[in-house]
Coordinates of N, CA, C and O in Angstrom, one line a residue:
M1 N 12.2 11.4 5.4 CA 11.4 11.4 4.2 C 12.2 11.1 3.0 O 13.2 11.5 3.2
R2 N 11.8 10.5 2.0 CA 12.6 10.0 1.1 C 12.2 10.3 -0.4 O 10.9 10.1 -0.6
I3 N 12.7 11.0 -1.2 CA 12.3 11.5 -2.8 C 13.2 10.5 -3.6 O 14.1 10.4 -3.5
L4 N 12.4 9.8 -4.4 CA 12.8 9.1 -5.7 C 12.6 9.6 -7.1 O 11.3 10.1 -7.1
A5 N 13.6 9.6 -7.9 CA 13.0 10.1 -9.3 C 13.1 8.7 -9.8 O 13.6 7.6 -9.6
Y6 N 11.7 8.6 -10.9 CA 11.7 7.2 -11.2 C 12.4 7.1 -12.4 O 12.5 8.1 -13.3
S7 N 12.9 6.0 -12.7 CA 13.8 5.4 -14.2 C 13.0 4.9 -15.1 O 11.7 4.7 -14.8
K8 N 13.1 4.8 -16.2 CA 12.6 4.4 -17.4 C 12.1 3.2 -17.4 O 11.0 2.5 -17.6
Q9 N 13.1 2.3 -16.9 CA 12.7 0.7 -16.9 C 11.6 0.8 -15.7 O 11.3 -0.7 -15.7
Q10 N 11.5 1.6 -14.7 CA 10.5 1.0 -13.7 C 9.0 1.2 -14.0 O 8.1 0.9 -13.4
I11 N 8.8 2.2 -15.1 CA 7.6 2.0 -15.8 C 7.4 1.2 -16.6 O 8.0 1.7 -17.8
K12 N 6.5 0.3 -16.8 CA 6.4 -0.9 -17.9 C 6.0 -0.1 -19.3 O 5.4 0.9 -19.3
N13 N 6.4 -0.7 -20.3 CA 6.4 -0.1 -21.5 C 4.7 -0.1 -21.9 O 4.4 1.0 -22.6
E14 N 3.9 -0.8 -21.7 CA 2.6 -0.8 -21.9 C 1.9 0.2 -21.0 O 0.7 1.0 -21.3
Y15 N 2.7 1.0 -20.0 CA 1.9 2.1 -19.3 C 2.9 3.5 -19.5 O 3.4 4.1 -18.9
S16 N 3.0 3.7 -20.9 CA 4.1 4.7 -21.1 C 3.5 6.1 -21.4 O 3.9 7.0 -21.7
Q17 N 2.0 6.5 -21.1 CA 1.4 7.6 -20.9 C 2.0 8.5 -20.2 O 1.9 9.7 -20.2
I18 N 2.6 8.3 -19.1 CA 3.4 9.0 -18.1 C 4.6 9.2 -18.2 O 5.3 8.0 -18.3
S19 N 5.4 10.2 -18.3 CA 6.6 10.5 -18.7 C 7.3 10.1 -17.4 O 7.0 10.6 -16.3
P20 N 8.3 9.5 -17.3 CA 9.2 9.2 -15.8 C 9.6 10.4 -15.1 O 9.6 10.4 -14.2
T21 N 10.5 11.6 -15.9 CA 10.5 12.7 -15.6 C 9.4 13.5 -15.0 O 9.8 14.5 -13.9
D22 N 8.1 13.5 -15.2 CA 7.1 13.7 -14.4 C 7.0 13.4 -13.0 O 6.1 14.3 -12.3
L23 N 7.4 12.2 -12.9 CA 6.9 11.6 -11.6 C 7.8 12.0 -10.4 O 9.1 11.7 -10.8
E24 N 7.2 11.8 -9.3 CA 8.1 12.2 -8.0 C 7.2 11.2 -6.9 O 6.3 11.1 -6.7
I25 N 8.4 10.3 -6.2 CA 7.9 9.4 -5.4 C 8.2 10.0 -3.9 O 9.7 9.8 -3.7
V26 N 7.4 10.0 -2.9 CA 8.1 10.8 -1.5 C 7.3 9.4 -0.5 O 6.4 9.1 -0.5
T27 N 8.3 8.9 0.1 CA 7.9 8.1 1.1 C 8.2 8.6 2.4 O 9.2 9.3 2.8
I28 N 7.3 8.7 3.4 CA 7.2 9.4 4.5 C 7.2 8.0 5.7 O 6.5 7.1 5.7
R29 N 8.3 8.2 6.6 CA 8.2 7.3 7.4 C 8.2 7.9 9.0 O 8.8 7.1 9.8
D30 N 7.8 9.0 9.1 CA 7.4 9.2 10.5 C 6.4 10.6 10.7 O 6.1 10.6 9.8
L31 N 6.2 10.4 12.0 CA 5.0 11.3 12.2 C 4.8 13.0 11.8 O 4.1 13.3 11.3
E32 N 6.2 13.3 11.9 CA 6.3 14.8 11.3 C 6.6 14.9 9.9 O 5.9 15.8 9.3
G33 N 6.5 14.2 9.1 CA 6.2 13.9 7.8 C 5.2 13.6 7.5 O 4.5 14.5 6.5
I34 N 4.2 13.0 8.2 CA 3.1 12.8 8.1 C 2.2 14.1 8.2 O 1.4 14.4 7.3
E35 N 2.2 15.0 9.3 CA 2.0 16.3 9.6 C 2.2 17.2 8.5 O 1.2 17.9 8.2
S36 N 3.4 17.2 7.6 CA 3.6 17.8 6.8 C 3.0 17.7 5.6 O 3.0 18.7 4.7
I37 N 2.3 16.9 5.5 CA 1.2 16.6 4.3 C -0.2 16.3 4.6 O -0.6 15.9 3.9
R38 N -0.4 16.9 5.9 CA -1.8 16.6 6.2 C -2.9 17.3 5.4 O -4.0 17.0 5.0
S39 N -2.6 18.6 4.9 CA -3.6 19.3 4.1 C -3.5 18.3 2.7 O -4.7 18.3 2.0
V40 N -2.7 18.0 2.1 CA -2.9 17.1 0.8 C -3.5 15.9 1.1 O -4.5 15.3 0.5
W41 N -3.2 15.4 2.2 CA -4.0 13.9 2.7 C -5.4 14.2 2.8 O -6.3 13.4 2.5
E42 N -5.9 15.4 3.5 CA -7.2 15.5 3.8 C -8.1 15.6 2.4 O -9.2 15.1 2.3
E43 N -7.2 16.9 1.6 CA -7.9 17.0 0.3 C -8.1 15.8 -0.5 O -9.1 15.4 -1.1
M44 N -7.2 15.1 -0.4 CA -7.4 14.0 -1.6 C -8.4 12.7 -1.0 O -9.0 12.4 -1.8
Q45 N -8.4 12.7 0.4 CA -9.5 11.8 1.1 C -10.6 12.4 0.9 O -11.6 11.6 0.5
C46 N -10.9 13.7 0.6 CA -12.3 14.4 0.8 C -12.6 14.1 -1.0 O -14.1 14.2 -1.0
K47 N -11.8 14.0 -1.9 CA -12.3 13.9 -3.1 C -12.5 12.2 -3.4 O -12.9 12.3 -4.6
E48 N -12.3 11.4 -2.7 CA -12.7 10.0 -2.9 C -14.3 10.0 -2.9 O -15.3 10.4 -2.0
P49 N -14.6 9.1 -3.7 CA -16.2 9.0 -3.7 C -16.7 8.5 -2.5 O -17.8 8.4 -2.2
F50 N -16.3 7.4 -2.1 CA -16.5 6.7 -0.9 C -15.5 6.9 0.2 O -14.5 5.5 0.2
P51 N -15.0 7.8 0.7 CA -13.8 7.8 1.9 C -14.1 6.9 2.9 O -15.1 6.4 3.3
V52 N -13.0 6.2 3.3 CA -13.0 5.2 4.2 C -12.5 5.6 5.5 O -11.3 6.3 5.7
P53 N -13.2 5.4 6.8 CA -12.4 5.9 8.1 C -11.1 5.4 8.6 O -10.1 6.1 9.1
N54 N -10.7 4.2 7.9 CA -9.4 3.8 8.0 C -8.5 4.4 7.6 O -7.2 4.1 8.1
A55 N -8.7 5.0 6.6 CA -7.7 5.9 5.8 C -7.6 7.6 6.2 O -7.1 8.3 5.5
D56 N -8.2 7.6 7.0 CA -8.6 8.8 7.6 C -7.2 9.6 8.6 O -6.7 8.5 9.6
I57 N -6.5 10.7 8.5 CA -5.3 10.8 8.8 C -5.0 10.9 10.3 O -4.4 10.2 11.1
N58 N -6.4 11.5 11.1 CA -6.1 11.5 12.4 C -6.6 9.9 12.9 O -5.7 9.5 13.9
R59 N -7.4 9.2 12.6 CA -7.3 7.9 12.7 C -5.8 7.2 13.1 O -5.4 6.5 13.5
Y60 N -5.2 7.2 11.7 CA -4.1 6.7 11.2 C -2.9 7.0 12.4 O -2.4 6.4 12.9
I61 N -3.0 8.4 12.6 CA -1.9 9.0 13.8 C -2.3 8.4 15.0 O -1.3 8.0 15.6
A62 N -3.5 8.3 15.3 CA -3.8 7.7 16.6 C -3.5 6.2 16.7 O -3.1 5.5 17.9
L63 N -3.5 5.7 15.6 CA -3.4 4.1 15.8 C -1.7 4.0 15.9 O -1.4 3.2 16.5
I64 N -0.6 4.6 15.1 CA 0.4 4.5 15.2 C 1.0 4.9 16.7 O 2.1 4.2 17.1
E65 N 0.5 6.1 17.1 CA 0.8 6.1 18.6 C 0.4 5.6 19.9 O 1.1 5.3 20.5
A66 N -0.9 4.7 19.4 CA -1.4 3.7 20.1 C -0.4 2.4 20.4 O -0.5 1.9 21.5
I67 N -0.1 1.9 19.5 CA 0.6 0.7 19.0 C 1.9 1.1 19.3 O 2.8 1.4 18.2
D68 N 2.8 0.6 20.5 CA 3.9 1.1 20.4 C 4.8 -0.4 20.7 O 5.7 -0.5 21.3
D69 N 4.9 -1.0 19.3 CA 5.7 -2.4 19.7 C 6.3 -2.5 18.0 O 6.5 -3.4 17.5
G70 N 6.7 -1.4 17.7 CA 7.9 -1.1 16.6 C 6.9 -0.8 15.4 O 7.6 -1.0 14.2
M71 N 5.6 -0.5 15.4 CA 4.9 0.1 14.2 C 5.2 1.2 13.6 O 5.6 2.3 14.4
L72 N 5.9 1.2 12.4 CA 6.3 2.5 12.0 C 5.3 3.2 10.9 O 4.8 2.1 9.9
P73 N 5.2 4.3 10.5 CA 4.0 4.8 9.6 C 5.0 4.6 8.2 O 6.5 4.7 8.1
H74 N 4.3 4.3 7.1 CA 4.9 4.2 6.0 C 4.0 4.6 4.6 O 3.0 3.8 4.1
V75 N 4.0 5.9 4.2 CA 3.3 6.4 3.4 C 3.9 6.8 2.1 O 4.8 7.3 2.2
I76 N 3.3 6.3 0.9 CA 3.9 6.8 -0.1 C 2.9 7.7 -1.1 O 1.9 7.3 -1.3
L77 N 3.4 8.9 -1.3 CA 3.0 10.0 -1.9 C 3.4 9.8 -3.4 O 4.7 10.0 -3.6
I78 N 2.7 9.9 -4.3 CA 3.3 10.2 -5.9 C 2.7 11.6 -6.5 O 1.5 11.8 -6.5
K79 N 3.7 12.1 -6.9 CA 3.1 13.5 -7.1 C 3.8 13.5 -8.9 O 4.6 13.0 -9.3
C80 N 2.7 14.2 -9.5 CA 3.2 14.1 -10.8 C 3.1 15.4 -11.6 O 2.1 16.4 -11.3
N81 N 4.2 16.1 -11.9 CA 4.4 17.5 -12.3 C 4.5 18.6 -11.0 O 3.4 19.4 -10.9
G82 N 4.6 18.0 -9.9 CA 4.5 18.3 -8.4 C 3.1 18.5 -7.8 O 3.3 18.9 -6.9
N83 N 2.3 18.1 -8.5 CA 1.1 17.5 -8.1 C 0.6 16.1 -7.5 O 0.9 15.4 -8.1
P84 N 0.3 16.3 -6.2 CA -0.1 15.3 -5.8 C -1.1 14.1 -6.5 O -2.4 14.8 -6.7
V85 N -1.1 13.3 -6.8 CA -2.2 12.6 -7.8 C -2.6 10.9 -7.1 O -3.6 10.6 -7.4
A86 N -1.7 10.6 -6.1 CA -2.0 9.1 -5.5 C -1.1 9.0 -4.2 O -0.2 9.8 -4.3
M87 N -2.0 8.1 -3.3 CA -1.2 7.9 -2.1 C -1.6 6.5 -1.6 O -2.7 6.2 -1.6
V88 N -0.5 5.9 -1.0 CA -0.7 4.7 -0.6 C -0.3 4.7 0.9 O 0.7 5.0 1.6
I89 N -1.6 4.6 1.9 CA -1.3 4.7 3.3 C -0.9 3.1 3.8 O -2.0 2.5 4.0
G90 N 0.2 3.1 4.4 CA 0.0 1.9 4.9 C 1.3 2.2 6.4 O 1.7 3.4 6.5
R91 N 1.6 1.0 6.9 CA 2.6 0.8 8.1 C 3.5 -0.5 8.4 O 2.7 -1.5 7.8
I92 N 4.4 -0.2 8.5 CA 5.4 -1.0 8.8 C 5.3 -1.9 10.4 O 5.0 -1.0 11.0
E93 N 4.8 -3.1 10.2 CA 4.3 -3.7 11.7 C 4.7 -5.0 11.4 O 5.3 -5.8 10.3
S94 N 5.1 -5.9 12.9 CA 5.4 -7.2 12.9 C 4.4 -8.1 12.7 O 3.3 -7.9 13.4
H95 N 4.4 -9.3 12.2 CA 3.4 -10.2 11.9 C 3.8 -11.5 12.5 O 5.3 -12.1 11.6
R96 N 3.5 -12.2 13.0 CA 4.0 -13.6 13.3 C 3.3 -14.8 12.5 O 1.8 -14.8 12.1
L97 N 3.8 -15.5 11.7 CA 3.7 -16.5 11.2 C 4.1 -17.9 11.7 O 5.0 -18.5 12.1
N98 N 2.7 -18.8 11.6 CA 3.1 -20.0 12.4 C 2.5 -21.0 11.3 O 1.4 -20.8 10.6
L99 N 3.1 -21.8 11.1 CA 3.1 -23.1 9.9 C 2.6 -24.3 10.9 O 3.4 -24.8 11.8
R100 N 1.2 -24.6 10.9 CA 0.9 -25.4 12.0 C 0.4 -26.7 11.3 O -0.3 -26.7 10.3
L101 N 0.3 -27.9 11.9 CA -0.5 -29.1 11.5 C -1.1 -29.6 12.7 O -0.5 -30.0 13.6
G102 N -2.4 -29.1 12.5 CA -3.4 -29.6 13.6 C -2.9 -28.4 14.7 O -2.9 -27.3 14.8
Y103 N -2.8 -28.9 16.1 CA -2.2 -28.2 17.1 C -0.7 -27.8 17.3 O -0.2 -27.1 17.9
K104 N 0.0 -28.7 16.5 CA 1.2 -28.3 16.5 C 1.8 -27.6 15.5 O 1.5 -27.3 14.6
T105 N 2.7 -26.4 16.1 CA 3.3 -25.6 15.5 C 4.4 -26.0 14.7 O 5.4 -26.7 15.7
L106 N 4.7 -26.3 13.7 CA 5.9 -26.7 12.9 C 6.9 -25.6 12.7 O 8.3 -26.1 12.7
F107 N 6.4 -24.5 12.6 CA 7.4 -23.4 12.3 C 7.1 -22.5 12.8 O 5.5 -21.9 12.5
A108 N 7.5 -21.2 13.2 CA 7.1 -20.1 13.6 C 8.3 -18.6 13.2 O 9.5 -19.2 13.2
S109 N 7.8 -17.6 12.5 CA 8.7 -16.9 12.2 C 7.7 -15.2 12.4 O 6.8 -15.3 12.4
T110 N 8.7 -14.5 12.6 CA 8.2 -13.1 12.7 C 8.7 -12.1 11.4 O 9.8 -12.3 11.1
L111 N 7.7 -11.6 10.6 CA 7.9 -11.0 9.4 C 7.5 -9.6 9.7 O 6.5 -9.1 10.4
R112 N 8.4 -8.9 8.9 CA 8.1 -7.3 8.9 C 7.3 -7.0 7.9 O 7.3 -7.2 6.5
C113 N 6.0 -6.6 8.0 CA 4.6 -6.4 7.0 C 4.5 -5.1 6.8 O 4.5 -4.0 7.4
L114 N 4.5 -4.4 5.4 CA 3.9 -3.2 5.1 C 2.4 -3.3 4.8 O 2.0 -4.3 4.0
S115 N 1.5 -3.1 5.9 CA 0.3 -3.2 5.7 C -0.5 -2.0 5.3 O -0.3 -0.7 5.9
V116 N -1.2 -2.2 3.9 CA -1.7 -1.0 3.4 C -3.1 -1.0 4.1 O -4.1 -2.0 4.1
A117 N -3.4 0.1 4.6 CA -5.1 0.3 5.4 C -5.9 0.0 4.5 O -5.8 0.2 3.1
Y118 N -7.1 -0.4 5.1 CA -8.5 -0.4 4.1 C -8.9 0.7 3.6 O -8.8 1.7 4.5
G119 N -9.0 0.8 2.2 CA -9.2 2.3 1.6 C -7.9 3.1 1.7 O -8.3 4.5 1.1
G120 N -6.9 2.5 2.0 CA -5.7 3.1 2.0 C -4.9 3.5 0.7 O -3.7 4.2 0.7
I121 N -5.4 3.2 -0.5 CA -4.9 3.6 -1.7 C -5.7 4.9 -2.3 O -7.1 4.4 -3.1
I122 N -5.5 6.0 -2.1 CA -6.2 7.3 -2.6 C -5.7 8.0 -3.6 O -4.7 8.0 -3.8
G123 N -6.7 8.5 -4.3 CA -6.7 9.7 -5.6 C -7.0 9.1 -6.6 O -6.6 9.4 -7.6
Q124 N -7.4 8.0 -6.5 CA -8.3 7.3 -7.7 C -7.0 7.2 -9.0 O -7.6 7.6 -10.1
P125 N -6.0 6.3 -8.7 CA -5.2 6.4 -9.6 C -5.5 5.7 -10.9 O -6.1 4.7 -10.7
S126 N -4.8 6.0 -11.8 CA -5.1 5.3 -13.2 C -4.2 4.2 -13.5 O -3.6 3.5 -12.4
S127 N -4.4 3.5 -14.5 CA -3.9 2.1 -14.6 C -2.1 2.5 -14.6 O -1.1 1.6 -14.4
E128 N -1.9 3.7 -15.1 CA -0.4 3.9 -15.2 C 0.1 4.3 -13.8 O 1.2 3.6 -13.5
L129 N -0.7 5.0 -12.9 CA 0.0 5.2 -11.8 C -0.3 3.8 -10.9 O 0.5 3.6 -10.1
C130 N -1.3 3.1 -11.2 CA -1.4 1.8 -10.5 C 0.2 0.9 -10.8 O 0.6 0.2 -9.8
A131 N 0.5 0.9 -12.0 CA 1.8 0.1 -12.4 C 3.0 0.7 -11.5 O 3.9 0.2 -10.9
V132 N 2.9 2.0 -11.2 CA 3.9 2.6 -10.4 C 3.8 2.5 -8.9 O 4.9 2.1 -8.4
I133 N 2.7 2.3 -8.4 CA 2.5 2.1 -7.2 C 2.9 0.7 -7.0 O 3.9 0.2 -6.2
M134 N 2.5 -0.3 -7.8 CA 3.1 -1.7 -7.8 C 4.5 -1.7 -7.9 O 5.3 -2.6 -7.0
D135 N 5.2 -1.0 -8.5 CA 6.6 -1.2 -8.7 C 7.4 -0.5 -7.5 O 8.5 -1.5 -6.8
E136 N 6.6 0.5 -6.6 CA 7.4 1.0 -5.7 C 7.0 0.0 -4.5 O 7.7 -0.2 -3.7
L137 N 6.0 -1.0 -4.5 CA 5.7 -1.7 -3.5 C 6.5 -3.0 -3.4 O 7.3 -3.5 -2.5
M138 N 7.1 -3.2 -5.1 CA 7.8 -4.5 -5.2 C 9.2 -3.8 -4.6 O 10.3 -4.4 -4.0
N139 N 9.8 -2.4 -5.0 CA 10.9 -1.9 -4.5 C 10.8 -1.8 -2.9 O 12.0 -2.1 -2.5
V140 N 9.8 -2.1 -2.2 CA 10.0 -2.1 -0.5 C 10.2 -3.4 -0.4 O 11.5 -3.7 0.5
L141 N 10.0 -4.0 -1.2 CA 10.3 -5.9 -0.7 C 11.8 -6.1 -1.3 O 12.7 -6.8 -0.4
Q142 N 12.5 -5.6 -2.1 CA 13.6 -5.5 -2.6 C 14.6 -5.1 -1.9 O 15.9 -5.7 -1.3
R143 N 14.1 -3.7 -1.2 CA 15.2 -3.0 -0.4 C 15.1 -3.5 1.1 O 15.9 -3.4 2.0
R144 N 14.4 -4.5 1.3 CA 14.0 -5.4 2.6 C 13.8 -4.3 3.8 O 13.9 -4.8 4.9
E145 N 12.6 -3.7 3.1 CA 12.1 -2.8 4.4 C 10.9 -3.6 4.9 O 10.7 -3.2 6.0
A146 N 10.5 -4.4 4.2 CA 9.5 -5.6 4.8 C 9.6 -6.7 4.1 O 10.1 -6.8 3.0
D147 N 9.1 -8.0 4.6 CA 9.1 -9.1 4.1 C 7.9 -9.5 3.4 O 8.0 -10.0 2.3
V148 N 6.7 -8.7 3.5 CA 5.3 -8.9 2.8 C 4.6 -7.6 2.7 O 4.9 -6.6 3.6
V149 N 3.9 -7.6 1.9 CA 2.8 -6.4 1.6 C 1.6 -7.0 1.4 O 1.3 -8.0 1.0
F150 N 0.9 -6.5 2.8 CA -0.6 -7.0 3.2 C -1.4 -5.7 2.5 O -1.4 -4.8 3.0
F151 N -2.3 -6.4 1.6 CA -3.5 -5.3 1.4 C -4.8 -5.5 2.3 O -5.4 -7.0 2.1
N152 N -5.3 -4.8 3.2 CA -6.7 -4.8 3.9 C -7.5 -4.8 3.1 O -8.2 -3.7 2.9
H153 N -8.4 -5.9 2.6 CA -9.7 -5.8 2.1 C -9.6 -5.2 0.7 O -10.5 -3.9 0.5
L154 N -8.7 -5.6 -0.2 CA -8.4 -4.6 -1.4 C -9.6 -5.0 -2.2 O -10.0 -6.6 -2.2
R155 N -10.4 -4.2 -2.8 CA -11.4 -4.1 -4.0 C -11.3 -5.0 -4.9 O -10.1 -5.0 -5.8
T156 N -11.7 -6.4 -5.5 CA -11.5 -7.1 -6.5 C -11.6 -6.3 -7.6 O -11.4 -6.8 -8.9
D157 N -12.6 -5.3 -7.8 CA -12.9 -4.7 -9.0 C -11.9 -3.6 -9.0 O -12.2 -2.5 -10.1
S158 N -10.8 -3.3 -8.3 CA -9.9 -2.1 -8.4 C -8.7 -2.3 -9.3 O -8.5 -3.1 -9.8
K159 N -8.4 -1.2 -10.0 CA -7.3 -1.4 -11.1 C -5.9 -2.0 -10.4 O -5.3 -2.9 -11.0
I160 N -5.7 -1.6 -8.9 CA -4.6 -2.1 -8.4 C -4.6 -3.7 -7.9 O -3.7 -4.2 -8.4
Y161 N -5.9 -4.2 -8.0 CA -5.8 -5.9 -7.7 C -5.9 -6.4 -8.9 O -5.0 -7.4 -9.1
K162 N -6.4 -5.7 -10.0 CA -6.3 -6.5 -11.4 C -4.8 -6.3 -11.6 O -4.2 -7.4 -12.5
L163 N -4.2 -5.3 -11.6 CA -2.7 -5.1 -11.8 C -2.0 -6.1 -11.3 O -0.9 -7.2 -11.7
Y164 N -1.9 -6.4 -9.8 CA -1.7 -7.3 -8.9 C -1.6 -8.8 -9.3 O -0.6 -9.2 -9.6
K165 N -3.0 -9.3 -9.8 CA -3.1 -10.4 -10.2 C -2.4 -10.8 -11.5 O -2.0 -12.0 -11.8
T166 N -2.2 -9.8 -12.3 CA -1.5 -9.9 -13.6 C 0.0 -9.8 -13.7 O 0.7 -10.5 -14.6
T167 N 0.4 -8.8 -12.7 CA 2.0 -8.9 -12.8 C 2.9 -9.4 -11.6 O 3.9 -9.8 -12.0
A168 N 2.0 -9.8 -10.4 CA 3.0 -10.6 -9.6 C 3.3 -11.9 -9.7 O 2.0 -12.7 -10.3
S169 N 4.4 -12.1 -9.6 CA 4.5 -14.0 -10.2 C 3.9 -14.5 -8.8 O 3.1 -14.3 -8.1
F170 N 3.6 -15.9 -9.2 CA 2.6 -17.0 -8.7 C 3.3 -17.0 -7.2 O 2.5 -16.9 -6.3
W171 N 4.8 -17.0 -7.2 CA 5.1 -17.2 -5.5 C 4.9 -16.0 -4.7 O 5.1 -15.8 -3.6
R172 N 4.6 -14.7 -5.3 CA 4.6 -13.6 -4.7 C 3.0 -13.3 -4.2 O 2.9 -12.1 -3.8
R173 N 2.2 -13.9 -4.5 CA 0.9 -13.8 -4.5 C 0.4 -14.6 -3.6 O 0.7 -16.0 -3.5
N174 N -0.8 -14.5 -3.0 CA -1.4 -15.2 -1.8 C -2.4 -15.9 -2.8 O -3.3 -15.6 -3.4
Q175 N -2.0 -17.3 -2.2 CA -2.9 -18.4 -3.0 C -4.3 -18.8 -2.7 O -4.9 -19.4 -3.3
S176 N -4.3 -18.2 -1.2 CA -5.5 -18.7 -0.4 C -6.4 -17.6 -0.1 O -7.1 -17.5 0.8
A177 N -6.2 -16.5 -0.7 CA -7.0 -15.2 -0.4 C -8.6 -15.5 -0.8 O -9.0 -16.0 -1.5
L178 N -9.3 -15.0 0.2 CA -11.2 -15.0 -0.2 C -11.6 -14.0 -0.4 O -11.2 -12.8 0.3
A179 N -12.5 -13.8 -1.1 CA -13.2 -12.7 -1.6 C -14.3 -12.5 -0.6 O -14.9 -13.6 -0.1
E180 N -14.4 -11.6 0.4 CA -15.6 -11.6 1.0 C -16.6 -10.1 0.4 O -16.5 -9.4 0.0
P181 N -18.0 -10.4 0.7 CA -18.8 -9.3 0.2 C -18.6 -8.4 0.9 O -18.6 -8.4 2.2
H182 N -18.8 -7.2 0.6 CA -19.1 -5.8 1.3 C -20.2 -5.4 0.9 O -20.9 -5.0 -0.2
W183 N -21.2 -5.2 1.8 CA -22.6 -4.5 1.5 C -22.8 -3.6 1.9 O -22.3 -2.7 2.6
Q184 N -23.9 -3.0 1.4 CA -24.2 -1.6 1.8 C -25.8 -1.1 1.4 O -26.3 -2.3 0.7
T185 N -26.1 -0.4 2.0 CA -27.6 -0.3 1.8 C -28.1 1.5 1.8 O -27.1 2.2 1.6
N186 N -29.4 1.6 0.9 CA -29.5 2.7 0.5 C -30.4 3.2 1.7 O -31.2 2.6 2.1

């Protein structure tokens, strides 16, 4: 478990409603740490308007335990004045990247990917907290803990998506991402 205090420059000036001294970022990288925040995780997920099964703690733990090829937990918990306000549920895993021309593979590489689970940003973070989340995800890349961050079916109407589209540089964004419809029925 790693706890960081946020510095002033890491929170953009336009998101200055949150004082940096009020924030605490906890990164959890093992199953014991996940178990230690079980009650917080379950409470935050219950408060979601549409909880997603992929973000369920039991499903998450089962997935980590079932896949034994170097997959590691990576959960980011953000606290404001000691109270949990947002969580990013992800995992570090290996992804093979193949650059192909027809059937011919021109280049192949294995990347460490921080995969954020579908529905894995919980707590309904405000725009200010989304900026903190984006900064922490960029810090994961800068610290070389992962080579790429992958959002599994990130909603295009979410605050984090809008912030990602406006703050991530052209070279850091996926230019070929397709929007897929999500259907529901009454």
